[in-house]
Amino acid sequence: MTPATLTVTFDGQGLPTAAIPTVTMTSPAGDTIALDFNNLTQLNGDYVPQFMGDGARAGRVSTVDIDKAGTLWAVYDNGARQPLYQVPVADVVNPGGLVPQDGNTYTLGIDSGTMTLSNGNSGTAGSVAGYALEQSNVDIAEELVSLIETQRAYSSNATLVRTADEMVDETTRLKR
């Protein structure tokens, strides 16, 4: 198959000087394509490309933020925001069956059931609270009572040790 050529001449207004015939092509599969060049115009004058940007100026990460869904966002100094990571929220059938570990963490136990991970603020998993401090899970009154009891026990034991030490000293003096 040889390529066909079509020559079009334009006037000073950028319009064709003669009618342009419709060009019909047939593909090897038998499909017919018709190209109509009758609305073809030529740019009259110098062509100066113009570029229009649709982005933002370069920026640096100024802070990070986390939303209720658990998405960690990088916030740039040019106002742009970009998601970095999705923090999953775990949900178990029986939270009371979790096994406590060091550092206020838990692992799955036999009684906890299966764990499912999901995005925060969706379903039954709850939401993520960014920049929130965990409230203490310690009963202050109970801890103070325990501290006073321990202090009194120490004081009593210290008195017993002092008394026993004095008795040993007195026994040693009597022996001389």
mmCIF file of C-alpha atoms in Angstrom:
data_model
loop_
_atom_site.group_PDB
_atom_site.id
_atom_site.type_symbol
_atom_site.label_atom_id
_atom_site.label_comp_id
_atom_site.label_asym_id
_atom_site.label_seq_id
_atom_site.Cartn_x
_atom_site.Cartn_y
_atom_site.Cartn_z
ATOM 1 C CA MET A 1 0.000 0.000 0.000
ATOM 2 C CA THR A 2 1.467 3.356 -0.999
ATOM 3 C CA PRO A 3 0.770 6.498 0.987
ATOM 4 C CA ALA A 4 -1.327 9.166 -0.692
ATOM 5 C CA THR A 5 -0.432 12.838 -0.646
ATOM 6 C CA LEU A 6 -2.769 15.800 -0.527
ATOM 7 C CA THR A 7 -1.513 19.301 -1.226
ATOM 8 C CA VAL A 8 -3.518 22.239 0.099
ATOM 9 C CA THR A 9 -2.778 25.863 -0.748
ATOM 10 C CA PHE A 10 -3.876 28.652 1.614
ATOM 11 C CA ASP A 11 -4.523 32.315 0.915
ATOM 12 C CA GLY A 12 -3.372 35.283 3.020
ATOM 13 C CA GLN A 13 -6.378 34.875 5.347
ATOM 14 C CA GLY A 14 -5.370 31.278 6.209
ATOM 15 C CA LEU A 15 -8.252 29.704 4.233
ATOM 16 C CA PRO A 16 -7.854 27.054 1.511
ATOM 17 C CA THR A 17 -7.778 28.498 -2.054
ATOM 18 C CA ALA A 18 -9.804 25.575 -3.406
ATOM 19 C CA ALA A 19 -12.312 23.054 -2.083
ATOM 20 C CA ILE A 20 -10.647 20.099 -0.426
ATOM 21 C CA PRO A 21 -12.031 16.699 -1.279
ATOM 22 C CA THR A 22 -12.981 14.243 1.462
ATOM 23 C CA VAL A 23 -10.302 11.589 1.747
ATOM 24 C CA THR A 24 -11.480 8.015 2.286
ATOM 25 C CA MET A 25 -9.158 5.272 3.542
ATOM 26 C CA THR A 26 -9.755 1.563 4.010
ATOM 27 C CA SER A 27 -7.897 -0.341 6.723
ATOM 28 C CA PRO A 28 -6.492 -3.847 6.147
ATOM 29 C CA ALA A 29 -9.432 -5.161 8.210
ATOM 30 C CA GLY A 30 -11.864 -3.572 5.757
ATOM 31 C CA ASP A 31 -12.945 -0.616 7.929
ATOM 32 C CA THR A 32 -13.514 2.654 6.080
ATOM 33 C CA ILE A 33 -12.349 5.982 7.506
ATOM 34 C CA ALA A 34 -13.437 9.284 5.934
ATOM 35 C CA LEU A 35 -11.458 12.466 6.659
ATOM 36 C CA ASP A 36 -13.130 15.781 5.849
ATOM 37 C CA PHE A 37 -10.627 18.649 5.525
ATOM 38 C CA ASN A 38 -13.158 21.339 4.504
ATOM 39 C CA ASN A 39 -12.863 23.205 7.828
ATOM 40 C CA LEU A 40 -9.078 23.216 7.686
ATOM 41 C CA THR A 41 -7.392 26.586 8.263
ATOM 42 C CA GLN A 42 -3.816 27.724 8.411
ATOM 43 C CA LEU A 43 -2.435 29.875 11.167
ATOM 44 C CA ASN A 44 -1.805 33.241 9.578
ATOM 45 C CA GLY A 45 1.274 34.767 11.139
ATOM 46 C CA ASP A 46 4.047 33.756 13.469
ATOM 47 C CA TYR A 47 3.399 30.876 15.805
ATOM 48 C CA VAL A 48 4.371 31.631 19.407
ATOM 49 C CA PRO A 49 3.635 28.766 21.782
ATOM 50 C CA GLN A 50 2.204 29.801 25.117
ATOM 51 C CA PHE A 51 2.536 27.677 28.197
ATOM 52 C CA MET A 52 0.023 27.750 30.992
ATOM 53 C CA GLY A 53 0.967 25.918 34.155
ATOM 54 C CA ASP A 54 -1.638 24.098 36.190
ATOM 55 C CA GLY A 55 0.560 23.240 39.148
ATOM 56 C CA ALA A 56 1.843 25.050 42.196
ATOM 57 C CA ARG A 57 5.219 26.470 43.031
ATOM 58 C CA ALA A 58 7.670 24.116 44.661
ATOM 59 C CA GLY A 59 7.122 23.726 48.373
ATOM 60 C CA ARG A 60 8.652 22.160 51.439
ATOM 61 C CA VAL A 61 6.848 20.088 54.023
ATOM 62 C CA SER A 62 5.939 22.488 56.809
ATOM 63 C CA THR A 63 3.915 20.111 58.963
ATOM 64 C CA VAL A 64 2.117 16.789 58.961
ATOM 65 C CA ASP A 65 -1.515 16.291 59.870
ATOM 66 C CA ILE A 66 -3.727 13.289 60.496
ATOM 67 C CA ASP A 67 -7.477 13.249 59.954
ATOM 68 C CA LYS A 68 -10.255 11.169 61.564
ATOM 69 C CA ALA A 69 -10.007 8.583 58.792
ATOM 70 C CA GLY A 70 -6.364 7.960 59.742
ATOM 71 C CA THR A 71 -4.822 9.541 56.642
ATOM 72 C CA LEU A 72 -1.405 11.080 57.325
ATOM 73 C CA TRP A 73 -1.057 14.273 55.255
ATOM 74 C CA ALA A 74 2.043 16.261 54.353
ATOM 75 C CA VAL A 75 1.205 19.975 54.411
ATOM 76 C CA TYR A 76 3.532 22.107 52.276
ATOM 77 C CA ASP A 77 4.409 25.773 52.729
ATOM 78 C CA ASN A 78 2.818 26.535 49.337
ATOM 79 C CA GLY A 79 -0.592 25.374 50.607
ATOM 80 C CA ALA A 80 -0.585 21.965 48.899
ATOM 81 C CA ARG A 81 -1.532 18.809 50.817
ATOM 82 C CA GLN A 82 -0.538 15.272 49.891
ATOM 83 C CA PRO A 83 -1.614 12.008 51.525
ATOM 84 C CA LEU A 84 1.360 9.948 52.724
ATOM 85 C CA TYR A 85 -0.059 6.955 54.570
ATOM 86 C CA GLN A 86 -3.339 5.453 55.709
ATOM 87 C CA VAL A 87 -3.169 4.345 59.363
ATOM 88 C CA PRO A 88 -5.364 1.242 59.729
ATOM 89 C CA VAL A 89 -7.679 0.868 62.705
ATOM 90 C CA ALA A 90 -7.909 -2.629 64.191
ATOM 91 C CA ASP A 91 -11.156 -4.097 65.464
ATOM 92 C CA VAL A 92 -11.494 -7.394 67.354
ATOM 93 C CA VAL A 93 -14.581 -9.381 68.260
ATOM 94 C CA ASN A 94 -13.728 -9.505 72.003
ATOM 95 C CA PRO A 95 -11.382 -6.711 73.176
ATOM 96 C CA GLY A 96 -11.355 -8.258 76.669
ATOM 97 C CA GLY A 97 -9.564 -11.295 75.215
ATOM 98 C CA LEU A 98 -6.491 -9.291 74.127
ATOM 99 C CA VAL A 99 -3.219 -10.165 75.890
ATOM 100 C CA PRO A 100 -1.464 -7.150 77.514
ATOM 101 C CA GLN A 101 2.187 -6.618 76.549
ATOM 102 C CA ASP A 102 4.886 -4.155 77.622
ATOM 103 C CA GLY A 103 4.541 -0.531 76.572
ATOM 104 C CA ASN A 104 0.731 -0.359 76.783
ATOM 105 C CA THR A 105 0.332 -2.685 73.777
ATOM 106 C CA TYR A 106 -1.755 -5.786 73.197
ATOM 107 C CA THR A 107 -1.584 -8.934 71.093
ATOM 108 C CA LEU A 108 -4.326 -11.256 69.930
ATOM 109 C CA GLY A 109 -5.259 -13.985 72.364
ATOM 110 C CA ILE A 110 -7.308 -17.154 72.065
ATOM 111 C CA ASP A 111 -10.399 -15.367 73.402
ATOM 112 C CA SER A 112 -10.025 -12.128 71.414
ATOM 113 C CA GLY A 113 -11.344 -13.528 68.138
ATOM 114 C CA THR A 114 -10.286 -12.383 64.705
ATOM 115 C CA MET A 115 -8.906 -8.949 63.935
ATOM 116 C CA THR A 116 -10.065 -6.807 61.017
ATOM 117 C CA LEU A 117 -8.278 -3.703 59.734
ATOM 118 C CA SER A 118 -10.202 -0.831 58.193
ATOM 119 C CA ASN A 119 -9.979 2.888 57.580
ATOM 120 C CA GLY A 120 -10.822 5.068 60.528
ATOM 121 C CA ASN A 121 -14.181 6.828 60.787
ATOM 122 C CA SER A 122 -15.892 4.071 58.790
ATOM 123 C CA GLY A 123 -17.864 1.084 59.971
ATOM 124 C CA THR A 124 -17.482 0.001 63.592
ATOM 125 C CA ALA A 125 -13.739 0.573 63.900
ATOM 126 C CA GLY A 126 -13.932 4.099 65.331
ATOM 127 C CA SER A 127 -11.878 7.110 64.330
ATOM 128 C CA VAL A 128 -8.327 8.359 64.697
ATOM 129 C CA ALA A 129 -7.681 11.362 66.961
ATOM 130 C CA GLY A 130 -4.607 13.193 65.705
ATOM 131 C CA TYR A 131 -2.495 15.185 68.183
ATOM 132 C CA ALA A 132 -4.557 13.852 71.109
ATOM 133 C CA LEU A 133 -2.975 12.730 74.335
ATOM 134 C CA GLU A 134 -4.220 9.468 75.758
ATOM 135 C CA GLN A 135 -5.975 9.904 79.048
ATOM 136 C CA SER A 136 -4.484 8.053 81.948
ATOM 137 C CA ASN A 137 -5.939 4.664 82.705
ATOM 138 C CA VAL A 138 -4.706 4.889 86.309
ATOM 139 C CA ASP A 139 -7.026 5.520 89.255
ATOM 140 C CA ILE A 140 -5.205 8.244 91.188
ATOM 141 C CA ALA A 141 -7.003 7.588 94.480
ATOM 142 C CA GLU A 142 -6.139 3.886 94.319
ATOM 143 C CA GLU A 143 -2.498 4.652 93.551
ATOM 144 C CA LEU A 144 -2.233 7.161 96.449
ATOM 145 C CA VAL A 145 -3.726 4.639 98.891
ATOM 146 C CA SER A 146 -1.230 2.043 97.655
ATOM 147 C CA LEU A 147 1.621 4.542 98.037
ATOM 148 C CA ILE A 148 0.592 5.387 101.647
ATOM 149 C CA GLU A 149 0.306 1.678 102.518
ATOM 150 C CA THR A 150 3.749 0.996 101.040
ATOM 151 C CA GLN A 151 5.264 3.963 102.886
ATOM 152 C CA ARG A 152 3.789 2.792 106.229
ATOM 153 C CA ALA A 153 4.991 -0.761 105.628
ATOM 154 C CA TYR A 154 8.495 0.569 104.877
ATOM 155 C CA SER A 155 8.438 2.731 108.004
ATOM 156 C CA SER A 156 7.322 -0.226 110.153
ATOM 157 C CA ASN A 157 9.990 -2.489 108.683
ATOM 158 C CA ALA A 158 12.653 0.188 109.186
ATOM 159 C CA THR A 159 11.624 0.411 112.878
ATOM 160 C CA LEU A 160 11.886 -3.392 113.219
ATOM 161 C CA VAL A 161 15.359 -3.406 111.671
ATOM 162 C CA ARG A 162 16.489 -0.547 113.943
ATOM 163 C CA THR A 163 15.115 -2.361 117.039
ATOM 164 C CA ALA A 164 16.813 -5.617 116.010
ATOM 165 C CA ASP A 165 20.083 -3.737 115.438
ATOM 166 C CA GLU A 166 19.846 -2.134 118.898
ATOM 167 C CA MET A 167 19.196 -5.537 120.467
ATOM 168 C CA VAL A 168 22.283 -6.998 118.797
ATOM 169 C CA ASP A 169 24.349 -4.040 120.032
ATOM 170 C CA GLU A 170 23.034 -4.488 123.603
ATOM 171 C CA THR A 171 23.757 -8.228 123.472
ATOM 172 C CA THR A 172 27.293 -7.509 122.295
ATOM 173 C CA ARG A 173 27.846 -5.032 125.154
ATOM 174 C CA LEU A 174 26.542 -7.546 127.764
ATOM 175 C CA LYS A 175 28.924 -10.187 126.485
ATOM 176 C CA ARG A 176 31.973 -7.964 127.203
#
